[in-house]
CSV table of C-alpha atoms in Angstrom, one decimal:
chain,number,residue,atom,x,y,z
D,12,MET,CA,-10.4,-2.1,-14.8
D,13,LYS,CA,-9.3,-2.6,-11.2
D,14,LYS,CA,-8.5,0.7,-9.6
D,15,THR,CA,-8.0,-0.1,-5.9
D,16,PHE,CA,-4.6,1.0,-4.6
D,17,LEU,CA,-2.7,-0.2,-1.6
D,18,ALA,CA,-2.1,2.4,1.1
D,19,VAL,CA,1.3,1.1,2.1
D,20,ILE,CA,4.2,1.8,-0.4
D,21,THR,CA,6.3,-1.2,-1.1
D,22,LEU,CA,9.9,-0.1,-1.8
D,23,ILE,CA,11.2,-3.4,-3.0
D,24,MET,CA,8.8,-5.8,-4.6
D,25,ALA,CA,9.1,-9.5,-3.8
D,26,ILE,CA,9.9,-11.9,-6.6
D,27,ALA,CA,6.9,-13.9,-8.0
D,28,PRO,CA,6.7,-17.6,-7.3
D,29,ALA,CA,9.5,-19.8,-8.6
D,30,PHE,CA,7.3,-21.4,-11.2
D,31,THR,CA,6.8,-18.2,-13.0
D,32,GLU,CA,7.9,-18.4,-16.6
D,33,ASP,CA,11.0,-16.4,-17.5
D,34,LEU,CA,9.8,-14.6,-20.7
D,35,ALA,CA,13.3,-13.2,-21.3
D,36,LYS,CA,15.1,-16.5,-21.2
D,37,ASP,CA,16.1,-16.4,-24.9
D,38,LYS,CA,16.7,-12.6,-25.1
D,39,TYR,CA,19.7,-10.4,-25.3
D,40,MET,CA,19.8,-6.9,-23.8
D,41,SER,CA,21.9,-4.3,-22.0
D,42,PHE,CA,20.7,-2.5,-18.9
D,43,ASP,CA,21.9,-0.3,-16.0
D,44,PHE,CA,21.1,-1.4,-12.5
D,45,THR,CA,23.7,0.5,-10.5
D,46,TRP,CA,25.3,3.8,-11.2
D,47,ASP,CA,28.8,2.5,-11.8
D,48,SER,CA,28.1,-0.5,-14.0
D,49,SER,CA,26.5,-1.7,-17.1
D,50,TYR,CA,25.0,-5.2,-17.5
D,51,TYR,CA,24.8,-7.3,-20.6
D,52,LEU,CA,22.4,-10.2,-20.7
D,53,THR,CA,22.7,-13.4,-22.8
D,54,PRO,CA,20.6,-16.6,-22.4
D,55,GLN,CA,23.6,-18.2,-20.6
D,56,ALA,CA,24.9,-15.5,-18.3
D,57,ILE,CA,24.9,-11.8,-17.2
D,58,TYR,CA,28.1,-9.8,-17.6
D,59,ARG,CA,28.6,-6.9,-15.2
D,60,ILE,CA,31.1,-4.3,-16.6
D,61,CYS,CA,32.3,-2.0,-13.8
D,62,TRP,CA,33.6,1.3,-15.1
D,63,GLU,CA,34.8,2.6,-11.8
D,64,GLY,CA,37.0,-0.4,-10.8
D,65,GLU,CA,37.7,-1.4,-14.4
D,66,PHE,CA,36.8,-5.1,-14.0
D,67,TYR,CA,34.0,-7.4,-15.1
D,68,GLU,CA,32.3,-10.3,-13.5
D,69,LYS,CA,30.1,-13.1,-14.9
D,70,LEU,CA,26.8,-13.4,-13.0
D,71,ASN,CA,24.2,-16.1,-12.7
D,72,ARG,CA,21.6,-15.8,-15.5
D,73,LYS,CA,18.9,-16.8,-13.1
D,74,ASP,CA,19.3,-13.5,-11.2
D,75,PHE,CA,17.4,-11.8,-14.1
D,76,ARG,CA,14.0,-12.5,-15.4
D,77,LEU,CA,10.9,-11.0,-17.1
D,78,ASP,CA,7.8,-12.4,-15.4
D,79,LYS,CA,4.3,-13.2,-16.7
D,80,ASN,CA,3.1,-9.7,-15.7
D,81,GLY,CA,5.6,-8.1,-18.1
D,82,TRP,CA,7.8,-6.8,-15.3
D,83,PHE,CA,11.6,-7.2,-15.1
D,84,TYR,CA,13.4,-8.4,-11.9
D,85,TYR,CA,17.1,-8.4,-11.1
D,86,LYS,CA,18.1,-10.3,-7.9
D,87,GLU,CA,14.5,-10.2,-6.6
D,88,THR,CA,14.2,-6.5,-7.1
D,89,MET,CA,11.7,-5.0,-9.5
D,90,PHE,CA,13.0,-2.4,-11.9
D,91,ILE,CA,12.2,-0.7,-15.2
D,92,PRO,CA,15.0,-1.0,-17.9
D,93,GLU,CA,16.4,1.9,-20.0
D,94,LEU,CA,15.8,4.6,-17.4
D,95,GLY,CA,16.9,4.8,-13.8
D,96,VAL,CA,13.7,4.8,-11.7
D,97,LYS,CA,13.8,3.7,-8.1
D,98,PHE,CA,10.8,2.6,-6.0
D,99,GLY,CA,11.2,4.9,-3.1
D,100,GLY,CA,12.6,8.4,-3.2
D,101,THR,CA,14.1,11.5,-1.8
D,102,PHE,CA,10.9,13.1,-0.8
D,103,LYS,CA,9.0,12.3,2.4
D,104,ASN,CA,5.9,11.8,0.4
D,105,ASN,CA,4.4,12.5,-3.1
D,106,GLU,CA,2.7,15.6,-1.9
D,107,ASP,CA,6.0,17.3,-1.2
D,108,ALA,CA,7.3,16.7,-4.7
D,109,GLU,CA,4.0,17.5,-6.4
D,110,LYS,CA,3.8,20.9,-4.6
D,111,LEU,CA,7.3,21.7,-6.0
D,112,GLY,CA,6.3,20.5,-9.5
D,113,LEU,CA,9.4,18.3,-9.7
D,114,TYR,CA,8.1,15.7,-12.1
D,115,TYR,CA,10.5,14.2,-14.5
D,116,ASN,CA,11.4,16.3,-17.5
D,117,PRO,CA,10.5,19.9,-16.5
D,118,TRP,CA,12.7,21.2,-19.4
D,119,PHE,CA,10.1,20.9,-22.2
D,120,LYS,CA,6.9,21.8,-20.3
D,121,VAL,CA,4.7,19.6,-22.4
D,122,THR,CA,1.0,20.1,-22.7
D,123,TYR,CA,-1.0,17.0,-23.5
D,124,THR,CA,-4.4,16.6,-25.1
D,125,ALA,CA,-6.3,13.5,-26.2
D,126,SER,CA,-9.4,12.7,-28.3
D,127,SER,CA,-10.9,11.0,-25.2
D,128,SER,CA,-10.2,9.9,-21.7
D,129,LEU,CA,-11.8,7.4,-19.4
D,130,SER,CA,-13.6,8.6,-16.3
D,131,GLU,CA,-15.2,6.4,-13.7
D,132,ASN,CA,-16.3,6.0,-10.1
D,133,THR,CA,-14.0,3.9,-8.0
D,134,LYS,CA,-13.8,3.0,-4.3
D,135,ASN,CA,-11.4,6.0,-4.0
D,136,GLY,CA,-13.8,8.4,-5.7
D,137,TYR,CA,-14.3,9.7,-9.2
D,138,VAL,CA,-11.2,9.3,-11.3
D,139,THR,CA,-10.3,10.7,-14.7
D,140,TYR,CA,-7.3,9.0,-16.5
D,141,ALA,CA,-6.3,12.3,-18.1
D,142,PRO,CA,-3.7,12.9,-20.8
D,143,GLU,CA,-1.6,15.1,-18.5
D,144,ASN,CA,-0.8,11.9,-16.5
D,145,LEU,CA,1.6,11.0,-19.3
D,146,GLY,CA,4.2,13.4,-17.9
D,147,LYS,CA,3.9,12.5,-14.2
D,148,PHE,CA,5.2,9.0,-13.8
D,149,ALA,CA,8.3,10.0,-11.8
D,150,PHE,CA,9.9,12.8,-9.9
D,151,ALA,CA,13.2,14.4,-11.0
D,152,PRO,CA,16.3,13.6,-9.0
D,153,THR,CA,17.5,16.2,-6.6
D,154,ASP,CA,21.1,15.8,-7.6
D,155,HIS,CA,23.2,14.4,-10.4
D,156,TYR,CA,23.9,11.0,-8.7
D,157,GLU,CA,20.3,10.1,-7.9
D,158,SER,CA,17.8,8.1,-9.8
D,159,LEU,CA,14.4,9.2,-10.6
D,160,SER,CA,11.8,8.5,-7.9
D,161,TRP,CA,8.7,6.7,-8.9
D,162,ASN,CA,5.5,8.6,-8.3
D,163,TYR,CA,3.2,6.2,-6.4
D,164,ASN,CA,0.2,8.5,-7.0
D,165,HIS,CA,0.6,8.2,-10.7
D,166,ILE,CA,-2.1,6.8,-12.9
D,167,PRO,CA,-1.9,6.4,-16.7
D,168,TRP,CA,-3.8,8.0,-19.5
D,169,VAL,CA,-6.6,5.7,-20.6
D,170,GLU,CA,-8.7,6.1,-23.8
D,171,GLY,CA,-12.4,6.6,-23.3
D,172,GLU,CA,-13.8,5.0,-26.4
D,173,LYS,CA,-15.8,1.8,-26.7
D,174,GLY,CA,-13.6,-1.3,-27.4
D,175,TYR,CA,-9.8,-1.0,-27.6
D,176,GLY,CA,-9.6,2.7,-28.5
D,177,ILE,CA,-8.3,2.1,-32.1
D,178,GLY,CA,-8.1,5.6,-33.7
D,179,SER,CA,-7.7,7.4,-30.4
D,180,VAL,CA,-5.3,10.4,-30.6
D,181,ILE,CA,-2.8,12.0,-28.2
D,182,LYS,CA,-1.2,15.4,-29.0
D,183,MET,CA,2.0,16.7,-27.4
D,184,SER,CA,2.9,20.3,-27.5
D,185,ALA,CA,6.2,21.4,-26.0
D,186,LYS,CA,7.8,24.8,-25.3
D,187,GLU,CA,11.2,23.6,-26.3
D,188,PRO,CA,12.1,21.6,-29.4
D,189,PHE,CA,12.9,17.9,-29.1
D,190,LYS,CA,14.1,15.2,-31.4
D,191,ARG,CA,13.6,12.0,-29.4
D,192,ILE,CA,10.7,10.8,-27.2
D,193,MET,CA,10.3,7.9,-24.8
D,194,ILE,CA,7.2,5.8,-24.1
D,195,LEU,CA,6.3,3.7,-21.1
D,196,ASN,CA,3.5,1.4,-22.4
D,197,GLY,CA,0.5,0.1,-20.5
D,198,TYR,CA,-0.9,0.5,-17.0
D,199,VAL,CA,2.3,0.5,-14.9
D,200,ASP,CA,1.7,0.3,-11.1
D,201,ALA,CA,4.6,-0.9,-9.0
D,202,LYS,CA,2.1,-1.9,-6.2
D,203,LYS,CA,-0.1,-3.9,-8.6
D,204,PRO,CA,2.0,-5.3,-11.4
D,205,ASP,CA,-0.8,-7.5,-12.7
D,206,LEU,CA,-2.6,-4.4,-14.0
D,207,TYR,CA,-0.2,-4.2,-16.9
D,208,ARG,CA,-1.3,-7.4,-18.5
D,209,LYS,CA,-5.0,-7.2,-17.4
D,210,ASN,CA,-5.4,-3.9,-19.3
D,211,SER,CA,-4.7,-3.4,-23.0
D,212,ARG,CA,-1.5,-1.8,-24.3
D,213,VAL,CA,-0.5,-0.1,-27.5
D,214,LYS,CA,1.1,-2.2,-30.1
D,215,THR,CA,1.6,0.4,-32.8
D,216,PHE,CA,1.2,4.2,-33.0
D,217,SER,CA,0.8,6.1,-36.2
D,218,VAL,CA,2.8,9.3,-35.5
D,219,ARG,CA,2.8,12.7,-37.3
D,220,ASP,CA,5.2,15.5,-36.7
D,221,LEU,CA,2.9,18.5,-37.0
D,222,ASP,CA,5.7,21.0,-37.5
D,223,ASN,CA,7.6,19.2,-40.2
D,224,GLY,CA,5.0,16.9,-41.8
D,225,ASP,CA,7.0,13.7,-41.1
D,226,GLU,CA,5.1,10.5,-40.5
D,227,TYR,CA,6.2,7.4,-38.6
D,228,THR,CA,5.0,4.1,-37.3
D,229,PHE,CA,6.1,3.3,-33.7
D,230,GLU,CA,6.1,-0.4,-32.8
D,231,LEU,CA,6.2,-1.1,-29.1
D,232,GLU,CA,7.5,-4.1,-27.2
D,233,ASP,CA,5.0,-5.7,-24.8
D,234,CYS,CA,6.9,-5.3,-21.5
D,235,VAL,CA,7.4,-2.7,-18.8
D,236,CYS,CA,10.4,-0.8,-20.1
D,237,PHE,CA,11.1,2.6,-21.6
D,238,GLN,CA,11.2,2.6,-25.4
D,239,PHE,CA,12.9,5.5,-27.2
D,240,PHE,CA,12.3,6.8,-30.7
D,241,ASN,CA,14.3,9.2,-32.7
D,242,LEU,CA,12.6,11.7,-35.0
D,243,ASN,CA,14.0,13.0,-38.3
D,244,HIS,CA,13.8,16.7,-37.3
D,245,GLU,CA,13.4,18.7,-34.2
D,246,THR,CA,9.8,19.5,-33.4
D,247,LYS,CA,7.5,21.0,-30.7
D,248,ASN,CA,4.3,19.2,-31.7
D,249,ILE,CA,3.5,15.6,-32.5
D,250,GLU,CA,0.3,13.5,-32.8
D,251,LEU,CA,0.1,9.8,-31.9
D,252,LYS,CA,-2.8,7.7,-33.1
D,253,ILE,CA,-3.4,4.2,-31.7
D,254,THR,CA,-3.6,1.7,-34.7
D,255,GLU,CA,-3.1,-1.6,-33.0
D,256,VAL,CA,-3.1,-3.0,-29.4
D,257,TYR,CA,-2.1,-5.9,-27.3
D,258,LYS,CA,-5.4,-7.0,-25.8
D,259,GLY,CA,-5.8,-7.1,-22.0
D,260,SER,CA,-6.5,-10.4,-20.3
D,261,LYS,CA,-9.4,-8.8,-18.4
D,262,TRP,CA,-10.2,-5.3,-19.7
D,263,ASP,CA,-10.2,-3.7,-23.2
D,264,ASP,CA,-9.2,-0.3,-21.8
D,265,THR,CA,-5.9,0.7,-23.6
D,266,CYS,CA,-3.5,2.5,-21.3
D,267,ILE,CA,-0.2,4.5,-21.6
D,268,SER,CA,1.8,5.4,-18.6
D,269,ALA,CA,4.2,8.0,-20.1
D,270,ILE,CA,5.1,9.8,-23.3
D,271,VAL,CA,7.8,12.4,-22.8
D,272,PRO,CA,10.6,14.1,-24.8
D,273,GLU,CA,14.1,13.0,-23.8
D,274,PRO,CA,16.7,15.8,-23.3
D,275,HIS,CA,19.9,15.4,-25.1
D,276,TYR,CA,22.0,17.3,-22.5
D,277,GLY,CA,23.9,19.2,-25.1
D,278,ASP,CA,24.7,16.1,-27.1
D,279,THR,CA,25.3,17.2,-30.7
D,280,ARG,CA,25.9,13.7,-32.2
D,281,THR,CA,23.8,12.7,-35.2
D,282,TYR,CA,21.5,9.9,-34.4
D,283,PRO,CA,20.0,7.6,-37.1
D,284,SER,CA,16.6,8.8,-38.3
D,285,TYR,CA,13.7,7.0,-36.7
D,286,GLN,CA,15.6,4.3,-34.8
D,287,LYS,CA,13.9,2.6,-31.9
D,288,TYR,CA,15.8,1.9,-28.7
D,289,SER,CA,13.9,-0.6,-26.5
D,290,CYS,CA,14.4,-3.4,-24.0
D,291,PHE,CA,15.9,-6.1,-26.2
D,292,ASP,CA,19.0,-5.9,-28.4
D,293,GLU,CA,20.4,-7.9,-31.4
D,294,LYS,CA,22.5,-10.8,-30.4
D,295,GLU,CA,25.5,-9.6,-32.4
D,296,THR,CA,25.4,-6.2,-30.7
D,297,ILE,CA,25.5,-7.7,-27.2
D,298,ILE,CA,28.2,-10.2,-28.0
D,299,LYS,CA,30.4,-7.6,-29.6
D,300,SER,CA,30.0,-5.3,-26.6
D,301,ILE,CA,30.9,-8.1,-24.2
D,302,ASP,CA,34.0,-9.0,-26.2
D,303,ASN,CA,35.1,-5.4,-26.4
D,304,TYR,CA,34.8,-4.7,-22.7
D,305,THR,CA,36.0,-8.0,-21.3
D,306,SER,CA,39.1,-7.8,-23.4
D,307,GLU,CA,40.0,-4.5,-21.6
D,308,TYR,CA,39.2,-5.4,-18.0
D,309,LYS,CA,40.2,-8.2,-15.7
D,310,LEU,CA,37.7,-10.8,-14.5
D,311,HIS,CA,36.7,-10.0,-10.9
D,312,LYS,CA,37.6,-12.7,-8.4
D,313,GLN,CA,35.6,-12.9,-5.2
D,314,GLU,CA,37.7,-13.0,-2.1
D,315,VAL,CA,37.2,-16.0,0.1
D,316,ASP,CA,36.2,-15.3,3.7
D,317,PRO,CA,38.6,-17.3,5.9
D,318,TYR,CA,36.1,-17.3,8.8
D,319,LYS,CA,33.3,-19.1,6.8
């Protein structure tokens, strides 16, 4: 596993070479890239629905892609779908935020344990890829309108078994009950995006709710996005066991960057039991959404600059 990190933080990652295959070319999905709009992707186009100005516009499909490293790009900017995380942030440096303990999701105060963790000597010293890393991928926003700030010092949890870590177990214990969790699969490093594919990722988790006795199988998409899973009941304690992996192109170490409860912010709606929300959507769902919203709003027409 390559563990060398660049000293300079790259706020906006450059797009990969033009010949890179677009692995999302036949996919349908929705994603948020700006605070005032939602985007709906089809193989032919991108539809931006602007809630603030009540208009929509049809954008070039080539502005969006999923590259060979498993990362998403929109207009040459790297981003992670399904949760607003910006590469850069409010804090002067990671140390300021870490001293304040402002990691994402402070509400549940989760304690993590694992059956094993990888430790090794690197050029930067002795490193342990500990289970507590699962809750430190980003810093919480300082106000309501900000995105989460990516933690550039973050490293994932990595199992310490021989081979691919099949049977390795992670336990989460929270002080507050939760009914939904989100997972960021693999070795996610914004400075070294190739580490995602080079290392192994979880394909399926066998999950037990230790408080209620419920059992689940979580199947994960193989791309850099947050994937959400509803539980049947509120719980404070769950156990996740690796049962299948996507094999790394270079290393067999299986990595997970984040597993955290998702707060419902007082939402009392009833969600379907054990429903996965991940990067890609069903075609019918996306088409219906586009039809609904474009029938309400006017198509945005770009003004022509008379001086050009």
